[in-house]
Amino acid sequence: MKSMIEVQNVSKTLNKRKVIQNMTFNVMKGDICGFIGPNGAGKTTLMKMATGLIKPSEGEIFINGINVQRDREKALFEVGAIIEVPVFFEYITGRKNLRNLARLNIGMDRKEQLKKVEEVLELVGLKDRGNDLVKNYSLGMKQRLGIAQSLLNNPSIVILDEPSNGLDPIGMKELRELILSLAKEFDITFFISSHLLDELQKICNKYIFIKEGCIKWIGDVNSLVIDKEKDLEEVFLDFME
Ligand SMILES: Nc1ncnc2c1ncn2[C@@H]1O[C@H](COP(=O)(O)OP(=O)(O)OP(=O)(O)O)[C@@H](O)[C@H]1O
């Protein structure tokens, strides 16, 4: 199986504090991998390094075998990502926001870009609301618009930082269904962070539990529950103690 994201001995020091400590893990093709830890554990910091927004203090990250720090553009060619909150212009429509962002797809001519925008709006269920101003979108719709944006470049990997932050149970359910259908239909590998286990429990095949910048456990859900003969929530809480 192919490694899509490879994190090798990565540490990050911020303000003289080591907020990521020697992390090593792989996200394999086809995984929906949950990156789970409490507030301040280091999830966003790691995801920022994986998308080349900041550099590791030590170690290396590869996407599709390409070093993110050395060759960011090439490494991120097939990556869609939302790190922290997706940012859109509130006073223009969802469709227009996406059309502007699609211009960054230099591999596509304008006609293809516009077609792509309609395709991703349809995929995330916003086609009928595409002409509404973003300021009138619910939080769930903004998150879906964020996912639509991350799909504009036909990614094979999507990295989502706390995608369901602030969503109500219906919004969370819609988001889970969207992720599952994208993984299945387009063979997209997902790397998703959350501080809530139950939100990812229904969709992930693999988990990485972290706390205070360290990996506490990595594996697939079946081995975790069989190991401990407890439910996943209990096991997670044990790790976090
Ligand atoms: N720019 C910065 N300067 C100094 N410390 C920082 C900076 N950014 C983050 N940190 C610290 O690094 C640690 C990890 O933060 P990070 O945002 O990665 O955690 P997180 O797991 O994403 O948390 P949350 O679930 O709250 O988003 C925290 O202790 C945070 O205070």
PDB file of C-alpha atoms in Angstrom, residues 6-220:
ATOM      1  CA  GLU A   6       4.746  10.370   5.713  1.00  0.00           C
ATOM      2  CA  VAL A   7       5.792  12.211   8.873  1.00  0.00           C
ATOM      3  CA  GLN A   8       9.344  11.353   9.921  1.00  0.00           C
ATOM      4  CA  ASN A   9      10.729  12.315  13.328  1.00  0.00           C
ATOM      5  CA  VAL A  10       9.054  15.706  13.246  1.00  0.00           C
ATOM      6  CA  SER A  11       9.407  18.183  16.093  1.00  0.00           C
ATOM      7  CA  LYS A  12       8.369  21.811  16.309  1.00  0.00           C
ATOM      8  CA  THR A  13       9.510  24.379  18.832  1.00  0.00           C
ATOM      9  CA  LEU A  14       7.399  27.523  19.245  1.00  0.00           C
ATOM     10  CA  ASN A  15       8.390  30.189  21.761  1.00  0.00           C
ATOM     11  CA  LYS A  16      11.094  27.875  23.128  1.00  0.00           C
ATOM     12  CA  ARG A  17       8.476  25.182  23.830  1.00  0.00           C
ATOM     13  CA  LYS A  18       8.488  21.862  21.972  1.00  0.00           C
ATOM     14  CA  VAL A  19       4.849  21.642  20.909  1.00  0.00           C
ATOM     15  CA  ILE A  20       5.434  18.651  18.591  1.00  0.00           C
ATOM     16  CA  GLN A  21       7.807  15.995  19.868  1.00  0.00           C
ATOM     17  CA  ASN A  22       9.425  13.563  17.500  1.00  0.00           C
ATOM     18  CA  MET A  23       6.299  12.394  15.682  1.00  0.00           C
ATOM     19  CA  THR A  24       6.510   9.602  13.119  1.00  0.00           C
ATOM     20  CA  PHE A  25       3.532   8.151  11.287  1.00  0.00           C
ATOM     21  CA  ASN A  26       2.093   7.332   7.866  1.00  0.00           C
ATOM     22  CA  VAL A  27      -1.287   7.900   6.318  1.00  0.00           C
ATOM     23  CA  MET A  28      -1.802   5.263   3.642  1.00  0.00           C
ATOM     24  CA  LYS A  29      -3.780   5.447   0.410  1.00  0.00           C
ATOM     25  CA  GLY A  30      -7.477   4.939   1.066  1.00  0.00           C
ATOM     26  CA  ASP A  31      -7.253   5.756   4.782  1.00  0.00           C
ATOM     27  CA  ILE A  32      -9.700   8.016   6.520  1.00  0.00           C
ATOM     28  CA  CYS A  33      -7.298   8.794   9.320  1.00  0.00           C
ATOM     29  CA  GLY A  34      -8.427  10.590  12.473  1.00  0.00           C
ATOM     30  CA  PHE A  35      -5.837  12.790  14.186  1.00  0.00           C
ATOM     31  CA  ILE A  36      -7.277  13.121  17.641  1.00  0.00           C
ATOM     32  CA  GLY A  37      -6.206  14.953  20.747  1.00  0.00           C
ATOM     33  CA  PRO A  38      -7.401  17.518  23.277  1.00  0.00           C
ATOM     34  CA  ASN A  39      -7.156  21.294  22.784  1.00  0.00           C
ATOM     35  CA  GLY A  40      -3.559  22.390  22.470  1.00  0.00           C
ATOM     36  CA  ALA A  41      -2.255  18.877  21.677  1.00  0.00           C
ATOM     37  CA  GLY A  42      -0.588  20.086  18.475  1.00  0.00           C
ATOM     38  CA  LYS A  43      -3.025  19.043  15.744  1.00  0.00           C
ATOM     39  CA  THR A  44      -3.108  22.348  13.871  1.00  0.00           C
ATOM     40  CA  THR A  45       0.653  22.778  14.190  1.00  0.00           C
ATOM     41  CA  LEU A  46       1.285  19.368  12.595  1.00  0.00           C
ATOM     42  CA  MET A  47      -1.242  20.046   9.833  1.00  0.00           C
ATOM     43  CA  LYS A  48       0.336  23.413   9.106  1.00  0.00           C
ATOM     44  CA  MET A  49       3.673  21.658   8.672  1.00  0.00           C
ATOM     45  CA  ALA A  50       2.093  18.970   6.456  1.00  0.00           C
ATOM     46  CA  THR A  51       0.748  21.696   4.172  1.00  0.00           C
ATOM     47  CA  GLY A  52       3.969  23.696   4.168  1.00  0.00           C
ATOM     48  CA  LEU A  53       2.545  26.728   6.010  1.00  0.00           C
ATOM     49  CA  ILE A  54       5.270  26.424   8.654  1.00  0.00           C
ATOM     50  CA  LYS A  55       8.477  24.393   8.749  1.00  0.00           C
ATOM     51  CA  PRO A  56       9.362  21.617  11.204  1.00  0.00           C
ATOM     52  CA  SER A  57      12.203  22.447  13.592  1.00  0.00           C
ATOM     53  CA  GLU A  58      13.402  18.875  13.052  1.00  0.00           C
ATOM     54  CA  GLY A  59      12.374  16.016  10.783  1.00  0.00           C
ATOM     55  CA  GLU A  60      10.686  15.797   7.415  1.00  0.00           C
ATOM     56  CA  ILE A  61       7.237  15.407   5.902  1.00  0.00           C
ATOM     57  CA  PHE A  62       6.549  13.787   2.544  1.00  0.00           C
ATOM     58  CA  ILE A  63       3.335  13.848   0.573  1.00  0.00           C
ATOM     59  CA  ASN A  64       3.082  11.307  -2.201  1.00  0.00           C
ATOM     60  CA  GLY A  65       6.793  10.753  -1.647  1.00  0.00           C
ATOM     61  CA  ILE A  66       7.688  14.430  -2.230  1.00  0.00           C
ATOM     62  CA  ASN A  67       9.331  16.484   0.502  1.00  0.00           C
ATOM     63  CA  VAL A  68       6.899  19.262   1.512  1.00  0.00           C
ATOM     64  CA  GLN A  69       9.591  21.575   2.831  1.00  0.00           C
ATOM     65  CA  ARG A  70      11.910  21.230  -0.146  1.00  0.00           C
ATOM     66  CA  ASP A  71       9.359  21.129  -2.946  1.00  0.00           C
ATOM     67  CA  ARG A  72       6.112  22.511  -1.549  1.00  0.00           C
ATOM     68  CA  GLU A  73       4.305  23.240  -4.786  1.00  0.00           C
ATOM     69  CA  LYS A  74       4.920  19.802  -6.241  1.00  0.00           C
ATOM     70  CA  ALA A  75       4.169  18.017  -2.952  1.00  0.00           C
ATOM     71  CA  LEU A  76       0.846  19.846  -2.564  1.00  0.00           C
ATOM     72  CA  PHE A  77      -0.250  19.464  -6.158  1.00  0.00           C
ATOM     73  CA  GLU A  78      -2.810  16.781  -5.262  1.00  0.00           C
ATOM     74  CA  VAL A  79      -3.678  18.076  -1.789  1.00  0.00           C
ATOM     75  CA  GLY A  80      -6.852  19.851  -0.755  1.00  0.00           C
ATOM     76  CA  ALA A  81      -6.829  21.357   2.723  1.00  0.00           C
ATOM     77  CA  ILE A  82      -8.724  23.431   5.221  1.00  0.00           C
ATOM     78  CA  ILE A  83      -6.497  24.530   8.082  1.00  0.00           C
ATOM     79  CA  GLU A  84      -8.310  26.305  10.911  1.00  0.00           C
ATOM     80  CA  VAL A  85     -11.439  28.011   9.545  1.00  0.00           C
ATOM     81  CA  PRO A  86     -12.049  28.296   5.812  1.00  0.00           C
ATOM     82  CA  VAL A  87     -11.905  31.957   4.862  1.00  0.00           C
ATOM     83  CA  PHE A  88     -14.231  33.375   2.213  1.00  0.00           C
ATOM     84  CA  PHE A  89     -15.320  36.813   1.156  1.00  0.00           C
ATOM     85  CA  GLU A  90     -18.622  37.232   2.980  1.00  0.00           C
ATOM     86  CA  TYR A  91     -20.115  39.806   0.633  1.00  0.00           C
ATOM     87  CA  ILE A  92     -19.804  37.772  -2.534  1.00  0.00           C
ATOM     88  CA  THR A  93     -21.618  34.581  -3.417  1.00  0.00           C
ATOM     89  CA  GLY A  94     -20.378  31.070  -2.704  1.00  0.00           C
ATOM     90  CA  ARG A  95     -20.179  30.407  -6.429  1.00  0.00           C
ATOM     91  CA  LYS A  96     -18.163  33.570  -7.099  1.00  0.00           C
ATOM     92  CA  ASN A  97     -15.785  32.777  -4.213  1.00  0.00           C
ATOM     93  CA  LEU A  98     -15.111  29.385  -5.770  1.00  0.00           C
ATOM     94  CA  ARG A  99     -14.769  30.857  -9.260  1.00  0.00           C
ATOM     95  CA  ASN A 100     -12.092  33.233  -7.981  1.00  0.00           C
ATOM     96  CA  LEU A 101     -10.242  30.414  -6.227  1.00  0.00           C
ATOM     97  CA  ALA A 102     -10.511  28.190  -9.302  1.00  0.00           C
ATOM     98  CA  ARG A 103      -8.348  30.720 -11.178  1.00  0.00           C
ATOM     99  CA  LEU A 104      -5.438  29.349  -9.143  1.00  0.00           C
ATOM    100  CA  ASN A 105      -5.824  26.036 -11.007  1.00  0.00           C
ATOM    101  CA  ILE A 106      -3.288  26.919 -13.619  1.00  0.00           C
ATOM    102  CA  GLY A 107      -3.555  23.481 -15.229  1.00  0.00           C
ATOM    103  CA  MET A 108      -7.161  24.200 -16.315  1.00  0.00           C
ATOM    104  CA  ASP A 109      -8.470  26.711 -18.846  1.00  0.00           C
ATOM    105  CA  ARG A 110     -11.286  29.042 -17.718  1.00  0.00           C
ATOM    106  CA  LYS A 111     -14.043  26.870 -19.170  1.00  0.00           C
ATOM    107  CA  GLU A 112     -12.754  23.834 -17.274  1.00  0.00           C
ATOM    108  CA  GLN A 113     -12.424  25.914 -14.099  1.00  0.00           C
ATOM    109  CA  LEU A 114     -16.065  27.041 -14.299  1.00  0.00           C
ATOM    110  CA  LYS A 115     -17.183  23.463 -14.946  1.00  0.00           C
ATOM    111  CA  LYS A 116     -15.175  22.307 -11.938  1.00  0.00           C
ATOM    112  CA  VAL A 117     -16.863  24.918  -9.718  1.00  0.00           C
ATOM    113  CA  GLU A 118     -20.315  23.600 -10.699  1.00  0.00           C
ATOM    114  CA  GLU A 119     -19.147  20.031 -10.097  1.00  0.00           C
ATOM    115  CA  VAL A 120     -17.866  20.717  -6.580  1.00  0.00           C
ATOM    116  CA  LEU A 121     -20.941  22.801  -5.664  1.00  0.00           C
ATOM    117  CA  GLU A 122     -23.065  19.837  -6.668  1.00  0.00           C
ATOM    118  CA  LEU A 123     -20.880  17.395  -4.710  1.00  0.00           C
ATOM    119  CA  VAL A 124     -21.224  19.315  -1.446  1.00  0.00           C
ATOM    120  CA  GLY A 125     -24.933  19.987  -1.949  1.00  0.00           C
ATOM    121  CA  LEU A 126     -24.656  23.761  -2.437  1.00  0.00           C
ATOM    122  CA  LYS A 127     -25.643  24.041  -6.069  1.00  0.00           C
ATOM    123  CA  ASP A 128     -29.008  25.639  -5.279  1.00  0.00           C
ATOM    124  CA  ARG A 129     -27.454  28.063  -2.784  1.00  0.00           C
ATOM    125  CA  GLY A 130     -24.422  28.963  -4.874  1.00  0.00           C
ATOM    126  CA  ASN A 131     -25.791  32.415  -5.675  1.00  0.00           C
ATOM    127  CA  ASP A 132     -26.376  33.373  -2.030  1.00  0.00           C
ATOM    128  CA  LEU A 133     -23.898  35.651  -0.323  1.00  0.00           C
ATOM    129  CA  VAL A 134     -21.562  33.720   1.958  1.00  0.00           C
ATOM    130  CA  LYS A 135     -22.594  35.972   4.859  1.00  0.00           C
ATOM    131  CA  ASN A 136     -26.025  34.345   4.676  1.00  0.00           C
ATOM    132  CA  TYR A 137     -24.628  30.805   4.865  1.00  0.00           C
ATOM    133  CA  SER A 138     -24.970  28.704   8.008  1.00  0.00           C
ATOM    134  CA  LEU A 139     -21.769  27.418   9.595  1.00  0.00           C
ATOM    135  CA  GLY A 140     -22.431  23.984   8.082  1.00  0.00           C
ATOM    136  CA  MET A 141     -22.777  25.527   4.628  1.00  0.00           C
ATOM    137  CA  LYS A 142     -19.517  27.439   5.098  1.00  0.00           C
ATOM    138  CA  GLN A 143     -17.776  24.220   6.056  1.00  0.00           C
ATOM    139  CA  ARG A 144     -19.184  22.525   2.963  1.00  0.00           C
ATOM    140  CA  LEU A 145     -18.049  25.464   0.853  1.00  0.00           C
ATOM    141  CA  GLY A 146     -14.606  24.948   2.418  1.00  0.00           C
ATOM    142  CA  ILE A 147     -14.673  21.319   1.352  1.00  0.00           C
ATOM    143  CA  ALA A 148     -15.823  22.377  -2.127  1.00  0.00           C
ATOM    144  CA  GLN A 149     -12.798  24.670  -2.278  1.00  0.00           C
ATOM    145  CA  SER A 150     -10.482  21.875  -1.201  1.00  0.00           C
ATOM    146  CA  LEU A 151     -11.827  19.736  -4.072  1.00  0.00           C
ATOM    147  CA  LEU A 152     -11.178  22.281  -6.831  1.00  0.00           C
ATOM    148  CA  ASN A 153      -7.803  20.819  -7.766  1.00  0.00           C
ATOM    149  CA  ASN A 154      -8.975  17.170  -7.954  1.00  0.00           C
ATOM    150  CA  PRO A 155      -7.044  16.172  -4.843  1.00  0.00           C
ATOM    151  CA  SER A 156      -6.104  12.627  -3.977  1.00  0.00           C
ATOM    152  CA  ILE A 157      -5.518  13.704  -0.350  1.00  0.00           C
ATOM    153  CA  VAL A 158      -7.692  16.034   1.711  1.00  0.00           C
ATOM    154  CA  ILE A 159      -6.470  17.438   5.032  1.00  0.00           C
ATOM    155  CA  LEU A 160      -9.173  18.875   7.292  1.00  0.00           C
ATOM    156  CA  ASP A 161      -8.415  20.616  10.578  1.00  0.00           C
ATOM    157  CA  GLU A 162     -11.378  20.298  12.966  1.00  0.00           C
ATOM    158  CA  PRO A 163     -13.933  20.411  10.148  1.00  0.00           C
ATOM    159  CA  SER A 164     -16.941  20.031  12.401  1.00  0.00           C
ATOM    160  CA  ASN A 165     -16.032  22.754  14.888  1.00  0.00           C
ATOM    161  CA  GLY A 166     -19.238  24.456  15.899  1.00  0.00           C
ATOM    162  CA  LEU A 167     -21.525  22.280  13.797  1.00  0.00           C
ATOM    163  CA  ASP A 168     -24.800  21.002  15.192  1.00  0.00           C
ATOM    164  CA  PRO A 169     -25.526  17.236  15.110  1.00  0.00           C
ATOM    165  CA  ILE A 170     -27.248  17.468  11.716  1.00  0.00           C
ATOM    166  CA  GLY A 171     -24.353  19.472  10.263  1.00  0.00           C
ATOM    167  CA  MET A 172     -21.913  16.886  11.650  1.00  0.00           C
ATOM    168  CA  LYS A 173     -23.877  14.022  10.161  1.00  0.00           C
ATOM    169  CA  GLU A 174     -23.979  15.727   6.755  1.00  0.00           C
ATOM    170  CA  LEU A 175     -20.245  16.309   6.924  1.00  0.00           C
ATOM    171  CA  ARG A 176     -19.540  12.674   7.795  1.00  0.00           C
ATOM    172  CA  GLU A 177     -21.708  11.491   4.925  1.00  0.00           C
ATOM    173  CA  LEU A 178     -19.950  13.868   2.550  1.00  0.00           C
ATOM    174  CA  ILE A 179     -16.493  12.646   3.599  1.00  0.00           C
ATOM    175  CA  LEU A 180     -17.516   8.993   3.260  1.00  0.00           C
ATOM    176  CA  SER A 181     -19.017   9.507  -0.178  1.00  0.00           C
ATOM    177  CA  LEU A 182     -15.959  11.448  -1.424  1.00  0.00           C
ATOM    178  CA  ALA A 183     -13.624   8.765  -0.097  1.00  0.00           C
ATOM    179  CA  LYS A 184     -15.622   6.070  -1.830  1.00  0.00           C
ATOM    180  CA  GLU A 185     -16.462   7.749  -5.129  1.00  0.00           C
ATOM    181  CA  PHE A 186     -13.187   9.539  -5.786  1.00  0.00           C
ATOM    182  CA  ASP A 187     -10.760   7.380  -3.856  1.00  0.00           C
ATOM    183  CA  ILE A 188      -9.671  10.358  -1.747  1.00  0.00           C
ATOM    184  CA  THR A 189      -7.473   9.749   1.301  1.00  0.00           C
ATOM    185  CA  PHE A 190      -8.521  11.857   4.309  1.00  0.00           C
ATOM    186  CA  PHE A 191      -6.459  13.125   7.246  1.00  0.00           C
ATOM    187  CA  ILE A 192      -8.860  14.780   9.682  1.00  0.00           C
ATOM    188  CA  SER A 193      -8.204  16.322  13.074  1.00  0.00           C
ATOM    189  CA  SER A 194     -10.636  16.616  15.935  1.00  0.00           C
ATOM    190  CA  HIS A 195     -10.731  16.875  19.686  1.00  0.00           C
ATOM    191  CA  LEU A 196     -13.949  14.867  19.671  1.00  0.00           C
ATOM    192  CA  LEU A 197     -13.547  11.175  19.189  1.00  0.00           C
ATOM    193  CA  ASP A 198     -17.204  10.356  18.700  1.00  0.00           C
ATOM    194  CA  GLU A 199     -17.363  12.639  15.712  1.00  0.00           C
ATOM    195  CA  LEU A 200     -14.707  10.660  13.839  1.00  0.00           C
ATOM    196  CA  GLN A 201     -15.525   7.273  15.282  1.00  0.00           C
ATOM    197  CA  LYS A 202     -18.157   6.630  12.648  1.00  0.00           C
ATOM    198  CA  ILE A 203     -15.966   7.248   9.627  1.00  0.00           C
ATOM    199  CA  CYS A 204     -12.266   6.587  10.323  1.00  0.00           C
ATOM    200  CA  ASN A 205     -10.474   3.306   9.702  1.00  0.00           C
ATOM    201  CA  LYS A 206      -7.338   4.508  11.482  1.00  0.00           C
ATOM    202  CA  TYR A 207      -6.595   6.741  14.461  1.00  0.00           C
ATOM    203  CA  ILE A 208      -3.630   8.661  15.732  1.00  0.00           C
ATOM    204  CA  PHE A 209      -4.132   9.806  19.317  1.00  0.00           C
ATOM    205  CA  ILE A 210      -1.895  12.639  20.448  1.00  0.00           C
ATOM    206  CA  LYS A 211      -1.385  14.557  23.651  1.00  0.00           C
ATOM    207  CA  GLU A 212       1.024  17.400  24.456  1.00  0.00           C
ATOM    208  CA  GLY A 213       2.745  17.007  21.110  1.00  0.00           C
ATOM    209  CA  CYS A 214       3.375  13.248  21.494  1.00  0.00           C
ATOM    210  CA  ILE A 215       1.766  10.267  19.810  1.00  0.00           C
ATOM    211  CA  LYS A 216      -0.050   8.123  22.351  1.00  0.00           C
ATOM    212  CA  TRP A 217      -1.427   5.444  20.069  1.00  0.00           C
ATOM    213  CA  ILE A 218      -1.719   4.663  16.356  1.00  0.00           C
ATOM    214  CA  GLY A 219      -3.729   1.930  14.772  1.00  0.00           C
ATOM    215  CA  ASP A 220      -6.974   0.740  13.328  1.00  0.00           C
TER     216      ASP A 220
END
